Structure formats: structure tokens, C-alpha cells
Coordinates of C-alpha atoms in Angstrom, one line a residue:
X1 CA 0.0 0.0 0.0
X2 CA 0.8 3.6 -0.3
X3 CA 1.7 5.7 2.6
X4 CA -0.7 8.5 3.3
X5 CA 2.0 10.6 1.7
X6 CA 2.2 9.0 -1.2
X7 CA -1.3 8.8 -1.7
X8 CA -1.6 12.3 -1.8
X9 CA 1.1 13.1 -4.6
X10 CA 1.3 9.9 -6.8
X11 CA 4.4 11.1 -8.7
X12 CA 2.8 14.8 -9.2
X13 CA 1.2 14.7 -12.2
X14 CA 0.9 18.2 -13.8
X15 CA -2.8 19.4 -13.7
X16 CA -4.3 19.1 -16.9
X17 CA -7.5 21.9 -17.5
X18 CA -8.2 20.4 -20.8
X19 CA -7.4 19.5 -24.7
X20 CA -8.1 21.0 -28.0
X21 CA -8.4 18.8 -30.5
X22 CA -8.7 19.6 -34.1
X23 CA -11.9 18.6 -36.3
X24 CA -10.9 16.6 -39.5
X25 CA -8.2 14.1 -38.0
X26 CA -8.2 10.6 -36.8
X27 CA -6.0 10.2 -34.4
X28 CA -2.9 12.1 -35.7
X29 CA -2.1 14.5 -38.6
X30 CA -1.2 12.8 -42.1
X31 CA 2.3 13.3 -42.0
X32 CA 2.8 12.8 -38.1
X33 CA 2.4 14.8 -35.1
X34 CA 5.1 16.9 -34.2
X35 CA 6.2 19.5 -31.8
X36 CA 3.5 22.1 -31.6
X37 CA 1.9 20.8 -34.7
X38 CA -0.4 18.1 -33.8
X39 CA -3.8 17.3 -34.0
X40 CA -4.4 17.4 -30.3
X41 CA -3.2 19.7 -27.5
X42 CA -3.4 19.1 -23.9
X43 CA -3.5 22.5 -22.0
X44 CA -1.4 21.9 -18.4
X45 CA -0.9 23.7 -15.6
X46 CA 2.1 26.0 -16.3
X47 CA 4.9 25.6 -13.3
X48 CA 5.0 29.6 -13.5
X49 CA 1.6 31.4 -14.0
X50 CA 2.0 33.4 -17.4
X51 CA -1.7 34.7 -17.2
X52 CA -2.0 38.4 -18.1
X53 CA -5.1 41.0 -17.1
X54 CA -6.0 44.5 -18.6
X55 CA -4.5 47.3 -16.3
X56 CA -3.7 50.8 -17.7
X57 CA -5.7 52.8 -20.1
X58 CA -3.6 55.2 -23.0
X59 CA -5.5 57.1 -25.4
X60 CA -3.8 59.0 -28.5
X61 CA -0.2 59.2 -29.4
X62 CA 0.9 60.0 -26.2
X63 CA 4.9 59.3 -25.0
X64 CA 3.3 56.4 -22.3
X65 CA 1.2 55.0 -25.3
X66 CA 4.0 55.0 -27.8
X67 CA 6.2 53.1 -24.9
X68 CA 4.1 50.7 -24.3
X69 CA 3.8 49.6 -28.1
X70 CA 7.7 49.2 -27.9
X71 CA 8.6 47.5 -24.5
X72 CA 8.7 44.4 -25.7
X73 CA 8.1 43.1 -21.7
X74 CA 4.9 44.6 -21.3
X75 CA 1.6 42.8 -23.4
X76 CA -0.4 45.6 -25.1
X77 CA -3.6 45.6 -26.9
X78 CA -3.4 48.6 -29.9
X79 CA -6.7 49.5 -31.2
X80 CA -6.0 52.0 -34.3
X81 CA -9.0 54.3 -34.7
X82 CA -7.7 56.9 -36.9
X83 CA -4.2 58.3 -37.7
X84 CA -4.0 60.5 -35.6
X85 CA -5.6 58.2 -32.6
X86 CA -4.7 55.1 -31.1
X87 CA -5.8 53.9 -27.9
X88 CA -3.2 50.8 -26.5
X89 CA -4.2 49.2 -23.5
X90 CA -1.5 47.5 -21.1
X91 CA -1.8 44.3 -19.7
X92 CA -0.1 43.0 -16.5
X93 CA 1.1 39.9 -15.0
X94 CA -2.0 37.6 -13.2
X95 CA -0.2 35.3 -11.1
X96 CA -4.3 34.0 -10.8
X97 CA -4.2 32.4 -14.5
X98 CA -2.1 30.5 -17.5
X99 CA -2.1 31.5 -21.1
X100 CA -2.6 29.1 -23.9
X101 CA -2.0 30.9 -27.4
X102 CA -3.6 29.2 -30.6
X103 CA -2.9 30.7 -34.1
X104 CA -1.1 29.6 -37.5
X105 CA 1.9 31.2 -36.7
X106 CA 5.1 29.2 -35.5
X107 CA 6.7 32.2 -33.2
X108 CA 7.3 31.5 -30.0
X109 CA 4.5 33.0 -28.2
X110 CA 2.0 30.3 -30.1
X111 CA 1.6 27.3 -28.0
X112 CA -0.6 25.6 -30.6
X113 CA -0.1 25.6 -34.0
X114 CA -3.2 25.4 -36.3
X115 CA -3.5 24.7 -40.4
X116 CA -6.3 25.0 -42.6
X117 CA -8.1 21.5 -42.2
X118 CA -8.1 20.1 -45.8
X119 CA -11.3 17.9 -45.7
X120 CA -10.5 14.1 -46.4
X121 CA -6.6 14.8 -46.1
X122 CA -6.1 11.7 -44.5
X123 CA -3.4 10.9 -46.6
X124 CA 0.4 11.6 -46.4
X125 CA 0.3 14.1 -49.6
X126 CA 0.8 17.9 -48.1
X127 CA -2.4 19.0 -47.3
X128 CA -1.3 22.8 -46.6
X129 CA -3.5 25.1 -48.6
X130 CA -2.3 28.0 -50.8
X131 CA -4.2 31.0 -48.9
X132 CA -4.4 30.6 -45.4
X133 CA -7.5 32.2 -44.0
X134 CA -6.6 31.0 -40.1
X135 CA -5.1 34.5 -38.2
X136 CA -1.4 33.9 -37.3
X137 CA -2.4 34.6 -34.0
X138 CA -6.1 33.3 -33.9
X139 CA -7.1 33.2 -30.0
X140 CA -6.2 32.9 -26.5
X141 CA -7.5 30.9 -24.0
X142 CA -6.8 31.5 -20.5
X143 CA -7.4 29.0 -17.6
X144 CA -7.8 29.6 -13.5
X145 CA -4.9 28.2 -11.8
X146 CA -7.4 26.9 -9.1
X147 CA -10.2 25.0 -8.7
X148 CA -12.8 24.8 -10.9
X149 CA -9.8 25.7 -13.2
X150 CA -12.4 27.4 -15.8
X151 CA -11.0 27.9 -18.9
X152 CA -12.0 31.2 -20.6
X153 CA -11.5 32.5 -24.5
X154 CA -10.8 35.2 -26.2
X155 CA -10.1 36.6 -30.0
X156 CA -6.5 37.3 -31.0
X157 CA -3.3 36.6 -29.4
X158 CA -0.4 38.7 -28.2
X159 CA 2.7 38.6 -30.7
X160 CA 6.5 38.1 -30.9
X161 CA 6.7 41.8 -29.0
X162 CA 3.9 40.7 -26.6
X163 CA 0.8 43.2 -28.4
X164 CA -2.6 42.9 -30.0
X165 CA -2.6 45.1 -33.0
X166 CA -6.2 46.0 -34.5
X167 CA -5.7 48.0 -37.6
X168 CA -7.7 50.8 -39.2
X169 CA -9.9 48.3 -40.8
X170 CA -10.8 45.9 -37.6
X171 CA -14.1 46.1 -36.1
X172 CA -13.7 48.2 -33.0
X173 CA -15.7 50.1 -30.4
X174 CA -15.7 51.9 -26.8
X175 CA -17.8 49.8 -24.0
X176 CA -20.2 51.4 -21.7
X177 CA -17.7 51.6 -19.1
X178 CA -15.3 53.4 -20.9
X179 CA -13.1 50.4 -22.2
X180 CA -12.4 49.4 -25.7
X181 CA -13.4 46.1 -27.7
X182 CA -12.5 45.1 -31.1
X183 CA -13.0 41.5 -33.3
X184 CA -10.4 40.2 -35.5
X185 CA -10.5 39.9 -39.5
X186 CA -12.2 36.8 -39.6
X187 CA -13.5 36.4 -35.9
X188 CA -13.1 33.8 -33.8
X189 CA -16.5 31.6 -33.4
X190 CA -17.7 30.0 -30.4
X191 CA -20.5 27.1 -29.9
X192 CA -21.5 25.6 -26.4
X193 CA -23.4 22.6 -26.9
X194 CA -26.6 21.8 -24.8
X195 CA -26.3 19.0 -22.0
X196 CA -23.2 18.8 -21.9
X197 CA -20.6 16.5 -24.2
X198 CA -22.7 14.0 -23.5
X199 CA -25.3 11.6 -25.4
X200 CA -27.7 13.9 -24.8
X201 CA -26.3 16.7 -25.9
X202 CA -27.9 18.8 -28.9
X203 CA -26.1 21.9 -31.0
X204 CA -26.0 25.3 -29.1
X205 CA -26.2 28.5 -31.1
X206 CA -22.8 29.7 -32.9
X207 CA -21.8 33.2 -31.3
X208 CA -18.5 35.1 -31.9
X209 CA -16.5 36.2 -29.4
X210 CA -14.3 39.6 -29.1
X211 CA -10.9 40.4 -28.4
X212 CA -11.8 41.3 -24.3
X213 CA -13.9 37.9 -24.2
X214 CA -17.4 39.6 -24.6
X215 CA -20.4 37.5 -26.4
X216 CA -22.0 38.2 -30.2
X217 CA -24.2 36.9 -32.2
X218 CA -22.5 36.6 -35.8
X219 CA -22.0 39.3 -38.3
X220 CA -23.6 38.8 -41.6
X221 CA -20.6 37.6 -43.5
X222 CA -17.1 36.5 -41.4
X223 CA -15.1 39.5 -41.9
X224 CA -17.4 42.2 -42.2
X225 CA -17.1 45.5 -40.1
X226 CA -20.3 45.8 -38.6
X227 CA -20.7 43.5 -35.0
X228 CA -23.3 41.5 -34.3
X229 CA -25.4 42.4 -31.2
X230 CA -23.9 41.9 -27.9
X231 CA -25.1 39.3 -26.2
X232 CA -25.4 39.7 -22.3
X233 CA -26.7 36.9 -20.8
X234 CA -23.8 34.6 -22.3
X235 CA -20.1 34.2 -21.7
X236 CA -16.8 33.2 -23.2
X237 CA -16.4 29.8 -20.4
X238 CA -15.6 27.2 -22.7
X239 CA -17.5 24.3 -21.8
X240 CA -17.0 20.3 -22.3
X241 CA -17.5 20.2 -26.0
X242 CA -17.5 23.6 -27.1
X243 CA -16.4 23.9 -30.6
X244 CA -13.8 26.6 -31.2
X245 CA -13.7 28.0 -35.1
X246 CA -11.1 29.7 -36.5
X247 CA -11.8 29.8 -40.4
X248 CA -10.3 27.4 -41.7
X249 CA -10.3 24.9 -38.7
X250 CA -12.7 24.0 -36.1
X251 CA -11.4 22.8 -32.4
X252 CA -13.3 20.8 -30.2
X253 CA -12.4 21.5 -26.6
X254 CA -12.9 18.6 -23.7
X255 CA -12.0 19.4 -20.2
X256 CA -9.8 16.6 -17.9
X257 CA -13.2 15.8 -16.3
X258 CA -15.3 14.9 -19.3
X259 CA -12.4 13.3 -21.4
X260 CA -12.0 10.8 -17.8
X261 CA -15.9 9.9 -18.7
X262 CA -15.0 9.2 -22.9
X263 CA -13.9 6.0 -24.0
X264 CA -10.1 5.4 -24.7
X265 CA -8.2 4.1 -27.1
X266 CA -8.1 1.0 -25.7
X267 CA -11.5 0.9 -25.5
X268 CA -12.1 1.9 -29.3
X269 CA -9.2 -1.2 -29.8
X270 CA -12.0 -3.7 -28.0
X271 CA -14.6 -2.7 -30.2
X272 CA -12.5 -3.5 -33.1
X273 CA -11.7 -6.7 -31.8
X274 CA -15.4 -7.9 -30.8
X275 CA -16.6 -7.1 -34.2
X276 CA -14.2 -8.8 -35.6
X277 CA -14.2 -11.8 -33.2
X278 CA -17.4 -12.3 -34.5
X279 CA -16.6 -13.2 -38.2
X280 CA -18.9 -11.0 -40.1
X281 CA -18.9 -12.2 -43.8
X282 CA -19.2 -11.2 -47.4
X283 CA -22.3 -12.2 -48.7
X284 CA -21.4 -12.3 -51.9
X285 CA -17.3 -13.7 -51.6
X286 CA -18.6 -15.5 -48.1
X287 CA -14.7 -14.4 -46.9
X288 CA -14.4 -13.6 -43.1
X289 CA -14.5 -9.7 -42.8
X290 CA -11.8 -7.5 -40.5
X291 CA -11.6 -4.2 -39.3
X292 CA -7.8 -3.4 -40.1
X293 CA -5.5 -2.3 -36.9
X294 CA -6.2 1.7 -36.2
X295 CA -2.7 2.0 -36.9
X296 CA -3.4 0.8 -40.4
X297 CA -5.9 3.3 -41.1
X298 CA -5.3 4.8 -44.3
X299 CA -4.6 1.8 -46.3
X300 CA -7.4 -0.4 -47.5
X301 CA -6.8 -3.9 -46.5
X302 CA -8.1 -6.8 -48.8
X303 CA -10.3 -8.1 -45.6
X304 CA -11.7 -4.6 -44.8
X305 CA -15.5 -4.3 -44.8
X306 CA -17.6 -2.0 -47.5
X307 CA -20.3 -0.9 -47.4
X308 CA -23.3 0.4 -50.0
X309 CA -24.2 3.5 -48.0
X310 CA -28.1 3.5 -49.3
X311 CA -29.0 0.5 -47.6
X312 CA -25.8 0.0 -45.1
X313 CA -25.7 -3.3 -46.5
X314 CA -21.6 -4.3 -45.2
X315 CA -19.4 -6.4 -47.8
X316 CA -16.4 -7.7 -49.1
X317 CA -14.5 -5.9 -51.9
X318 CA -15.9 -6.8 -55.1
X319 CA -16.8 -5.6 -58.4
X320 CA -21.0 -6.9 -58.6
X321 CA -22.6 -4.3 -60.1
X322 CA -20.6 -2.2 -61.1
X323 CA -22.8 0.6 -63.4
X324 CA -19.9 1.7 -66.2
X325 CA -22.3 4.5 -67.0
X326 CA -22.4 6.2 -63.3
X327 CA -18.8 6.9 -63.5
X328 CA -18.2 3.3 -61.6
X329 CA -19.2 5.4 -58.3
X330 CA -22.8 4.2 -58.1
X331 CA -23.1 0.2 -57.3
X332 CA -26.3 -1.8 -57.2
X333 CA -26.0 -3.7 -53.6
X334 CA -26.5 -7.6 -54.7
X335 CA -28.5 -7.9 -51.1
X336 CA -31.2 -5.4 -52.4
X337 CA -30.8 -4.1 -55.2
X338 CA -30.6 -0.4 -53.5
X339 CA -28.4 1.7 -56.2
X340 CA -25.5 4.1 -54.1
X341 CA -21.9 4.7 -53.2
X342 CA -19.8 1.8 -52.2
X343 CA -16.9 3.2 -49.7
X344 CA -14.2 1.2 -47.2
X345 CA -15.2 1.7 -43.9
X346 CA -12.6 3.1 -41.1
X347 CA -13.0 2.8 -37.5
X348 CA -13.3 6.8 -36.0
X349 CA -10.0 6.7 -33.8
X350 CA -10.2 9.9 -32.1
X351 CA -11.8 8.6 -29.0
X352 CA -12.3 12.6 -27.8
X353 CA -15.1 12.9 -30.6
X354 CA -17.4 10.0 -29.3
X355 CA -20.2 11.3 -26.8
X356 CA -20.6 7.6 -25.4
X357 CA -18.8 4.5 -25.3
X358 CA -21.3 2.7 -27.4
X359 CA -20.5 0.0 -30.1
X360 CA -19.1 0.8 -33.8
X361 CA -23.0 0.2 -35.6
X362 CA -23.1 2.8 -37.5
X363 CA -20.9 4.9 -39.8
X364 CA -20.3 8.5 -41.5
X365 CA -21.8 9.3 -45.3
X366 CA -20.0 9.6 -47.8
X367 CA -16.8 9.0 -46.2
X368 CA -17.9 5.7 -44.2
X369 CA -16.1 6.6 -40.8
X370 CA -17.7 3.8 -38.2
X371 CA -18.6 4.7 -34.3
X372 CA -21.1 4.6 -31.9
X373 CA -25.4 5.5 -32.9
X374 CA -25.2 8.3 -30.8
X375 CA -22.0 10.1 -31.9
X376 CA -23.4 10.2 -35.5
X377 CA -26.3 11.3 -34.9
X378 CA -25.0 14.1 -32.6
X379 CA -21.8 15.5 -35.4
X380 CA -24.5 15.2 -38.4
X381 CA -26.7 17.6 -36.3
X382 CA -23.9 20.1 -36.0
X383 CA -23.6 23.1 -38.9
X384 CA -19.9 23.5 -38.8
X385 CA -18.7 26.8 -40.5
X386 CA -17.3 26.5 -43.8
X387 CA -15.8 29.5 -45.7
X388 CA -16.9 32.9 -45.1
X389 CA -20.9 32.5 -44.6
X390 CA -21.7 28.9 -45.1
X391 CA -22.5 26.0 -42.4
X392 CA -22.7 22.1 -43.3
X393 CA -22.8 19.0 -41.2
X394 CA -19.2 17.3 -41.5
X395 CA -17.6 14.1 -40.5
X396 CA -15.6 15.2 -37.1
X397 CA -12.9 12.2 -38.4
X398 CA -11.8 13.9 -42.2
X399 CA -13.8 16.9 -42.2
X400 CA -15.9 15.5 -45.1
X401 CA -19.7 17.5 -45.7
X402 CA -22.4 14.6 -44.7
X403 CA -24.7 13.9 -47.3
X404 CA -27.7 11.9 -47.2
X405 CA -30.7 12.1 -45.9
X406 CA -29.4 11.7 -42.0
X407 CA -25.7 12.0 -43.0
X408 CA -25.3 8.5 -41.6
X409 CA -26.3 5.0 -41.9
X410 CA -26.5 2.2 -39.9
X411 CA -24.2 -0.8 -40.6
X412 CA -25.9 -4.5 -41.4
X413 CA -23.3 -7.1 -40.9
X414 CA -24.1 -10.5 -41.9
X415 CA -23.3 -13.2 -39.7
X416 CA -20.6 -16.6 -40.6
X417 CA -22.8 -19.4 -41.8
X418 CA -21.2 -22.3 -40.2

């Protein structure tokens, strides 16, 4: 047994408020993750708080204002209303809070690295887009060092010389009280799902969120200058589950306590194992069916189960109907004779994205990602931003738009004979 002090510090593990973990990727980025480019972040207690909080107020090009821009050991916040006027705000050291820093930039200050998601760029080819619409320094997010450890977030991030610069052209505005706000080129969108991350949970409402961490309901088009209306009664807490979007990527964010309630890996590797421990065949080839190893999950294995996605209908590889003049993507399912795609099906690997531990029954359409009923019903309920004004339902394993009537089917296996 432990003694009492033992017990208490089991090898001090750091305290961990929560991860981020990017929409579109199964487990790991195509070509491997690596340093602060991966496609999940775990945000840990800092052994030196590095939090910052607003303190002193400058307004027009005075000597102070003009200092703070250029002491490169003091964070700033610039907010550029006219030539002649800038107001900077100065930020000080909270010894209260830890700052996480998320953006596409790979200066030091960013903690996180974040590239446009590519959707279906599950392979190794390089997936990095020509035009990056991501900010270089997209958002902050800054956690209580004690308990509850709430995890707040905010638009923009501080740069290499520790300031917040908002142009001429950013949206920007005095507060009641006197302060100033502002929202960055593209904003920085916010959704809180209801009930939790949990398999009740439905879609909350999409707001955006400003530089000082205030609420909004969307502008009519991502980058254009008037705000939305403030919205009081809300706040910028991020719950389990909340989906962070930063044009061009979309972040799911689970605290410690609800990722200790979601199924592991290991868990996931059971699943795999059970379905395939119980022989599902081909009913046309009558070969034994296998989910391949998750580490083997880009490359179609010659056991790996199909499936015709307008029936769900699971099979073999095989070339049975096979329409020449559908451009050989519609197949005629020899079980029913339902005409539709014919994918390989993949196990979902990201065990963060499942909202219960339930079995692999049904997958993902078009793309033919497998988990649980209730996480596919819950992602193909989900309008995920895409480009400047649009929203779709997407797969949260390759970023793929759902199509379909439900964006999902549910997978009929056929038993071995013997």
C-alpha cells in the first residue's frame, strides 16, 4: 500500500484543465504529429503562472502609449482608430491564470499551432492550402490556476513583441464603461453545446467572441465590419464540448473531467476486436470480414469491410454491379438491389469525438467513418462553418460534408454461416 503521503502526490502529475483537438483528424495529422503541430493539444498547468489581465488605459499618441507599443516586456492591446488616434491598453502579470496561445503562426509565443483542415486529407500528400484564412495569431485561451480551473476564450493573441494590434480596418468600439473592444479579420466563433458532451447533448447556437472575451451573435458575413449584437446573458467559459472555429479549422475542446468519462483508445481497440471476433462475412465472396489495426488506417486492407451507403448493406470488396455509365461510383448492392456509393469503412480513432462509449453500428456518409449510434447522430446535427458565410454538417474524423438524408447509416453485418 501507499503511505498517506504517497497517496496524496502519486508522482505529481501536472494538472491538466483540458485539450483541444482539431476537427478533421483521426488520431494524428497525415504526416505525423510533431512538436507544436499536432492534431491534439493538452493545455497543463504552467509551473510559473504566465496569465495576463488588462491594467492601464492610453489614449492618442501620447509618450506612455507610444512606450508601451515598444517595451517588448509589457503585453499591449493597440486598437488604431484613426491616424491621428490610437488607444493601446496595457496588460499585467496575473499570477491568478495560464495562457494558452492558438494561431497559424510558429513564433514562440503560439503554443498551438493550427492549419487549414483540408477535408479528407487523410493521406500523407501535403495538405497545406495555398491561402491561409486562419489568423497567425487566432485566439487565446486562458485558464484559473485553481479549482474549478475554468478555462476562458478570447479573440487574437499577443505577438512576438507581446501586443494585440487591431488596424484601421478591424471592427472596434468603446464599451459602456469606458473600455475598448474590437473582433479580428475573420472572428473567432464559439458554440457551447446543450447537456453537456454528452449523449444527450444537442447543437447550441454559434456566437463570436471579441478580443476582451465579450459575447456576439454573428456578423452577416465573417469578416465584415459591422458587429453583431452583444449578447449579455452569455459568456466566453468554454464548456465540455464547445467547438472553437477559426476559419479554416474548427477545435473541439474537452476538459480533464469529461475526457475521464470518454472512452479510450483501448477501448475503441475492444470494439474493433469484438466485431471482428465475431466473423462478419461477405455475402457475396462468403470471406471472413476484419476491421484493419487503427494503426493501419489509411490503407485499404483486402479483408476490410464495405459498405453500400443507401442500404448499409456491409461487404467484401468486389466488383458486382458495377454501373460503367455512373462513372463506376454508383453500385447496385447484390442484397437489395438499392443503387449508391460503395466506400471502405474506417473505425473513428479519435476517441475525444465520441459522446458515449457505445458500439461501432453505424458509420459516417459519404466518407464511411464507423462509431457509436449516438455520436453520429450528434456531429450530423452540427452546422460546422465553412468558408466565409456557409455551415454544413461534416464528419468530425476527415472533415468531409455529410450527405444523405441523415448524414449516416446504420451498418448491417451478416453473420458466418457455419
Amino acid at each position: 500500500m501507499f503511505s498517506p503521503d504517497q497517496e496524496n502526490h502519486p508522482a505529481k502529475a501536472p494538472v491538466k484543465y483540458g485539450e483541444l483537438i482539431v476537427l478533421g483528424y483521426n488520431g494524428s495529422l497525415p504526416n505525423g504529429d510533431r512538436g507544436r503541430r499536432k492534431s491534439r493539444f493538452a493545455l497543463l498547468k504552467r509551473l510559473k503562472a504566465n496569465g495576463v489581465k488588462p491594467s492601464t488605459v492610453h489614449i492618442a499618441c501620447t509618450p506612455q502609449a507610444a512606450k508601451a507599443i515598444s517595451n517588448k516586456d509589457q503585453h499591449s492591446i493597440s486598437y488604431t482608430l484613426s491616424r491621428a488616434q490610437t488607444v493601446v491598453v496595457e496588460y499585467t502579470h496575473d499570477s491568478n491564470t495560464d495562457m494558452f496561445q492558438i494561431g497559424r503562426s510558429t513564433e514562440s509565443p503560439i503554443d498551438f499551432v493550427v492549419t487549414d483542415t483540408v477535408p479528407g486529407s487523410q493521406s500523407n500528400s501535403d495538405t497545406q492550402s495555398v491561402q491561409s484564412t486562419i489568423s497567425r495569431f487566432a485566439c487565446r485561451i486562458i485558464c484559473e490556476r485553481n479549482p474549478p480551473f475554468t478555462a476562458r476564450i478570447y479573440a487574437a493573441g499577443f505577438d512576438s513583441s507581446k501586443n494585440i494590434f487591431l488596424g484601421e480596418k478591424a471592427a472596434k468600439w468603446k464599451t459602456v464603461d469606458g473600455q475598448m473592444d474590437g473582433l479580428t479579420t475573420n472572428g473567432v466563433l464559439v458554440m457551447h453545446p446543450r447537456n453537456g458532451f454528452t449523449e444527450d447533448s444537442k447543437p447550441g447556437v454559434w456566437r463570436e467572441i471579441s478580443v476582451c472575451g465579450n459575447v456576439f451573435s454573428l456578423r452577416e458575413t465573417r469578416s465584415a465590419q459591422q458587429r453583431g449584437k452583444m449578447v449579455e446573458n452569455e459568456s466566453n467559459e468554454l464548456q465540455d464540448g464547445s467547438l472553437i472555429d477559426l476559419c479554416g479549422a474548427t477545435l473541439l475542446w474537452r476538459t480533464a473531467e469529461g475526457l475521464s468519462r470518454t472512452p479510450t483508445v483501448k477501448h475503441l481497440e475492444a470494439l474493433r476486436q469484438e466485431i471482428n471476433a465475431a466473423r462478419p462475412q461477405c455475402p457475396v465472396g462468403f470471406n471472413t470480414l476484419a476491421f484493419p489495426s487503427m494503426k493501419r488506417k489509411d490503407v485499404v486492407d483486402e479483408k476490410q469491410p464495405w459498405v453500400y451507403l443507401n442500404c448499409g448493406h456491409v461487404h467484401g470488396f468486389h466488383n458486382w454491379g458495377n454501373k460503367e455509365e455512373r462513372d463506376g461510383k454508383d453500385r447496385e448492392c447484390p442484397m437489395c438491389r438499392s443503387v449508391g456509393p460503395y466506400v471502405p469503412l474506417w473505425l473513428g480513432c479519435e476517441a475525444g469525438f465520441y459522446v458515449d462509449a457505445g458500439p461501432p453500428t453505424h458509420a459516417f456518409s459519404p466518407c464511411g467513418h464507423v462509431c457509436s449510434e449516438k455520436t453520429t447522430s450528434y456531429w450530423s446535427q452540427i452546422p460546422l462553418p465553412h468558408g466565409t458565410h456557409t455551415f454544413h454538417a461534416a464528419c468530425p474524423f476527415c472533415a468531409h460534408q455529410l450527405s444523405g438524408e441523415q448524414g449516416y447509416i446504420r451498418l448491417i453485418f451478416q453473420g458466418p454461416l457455419d
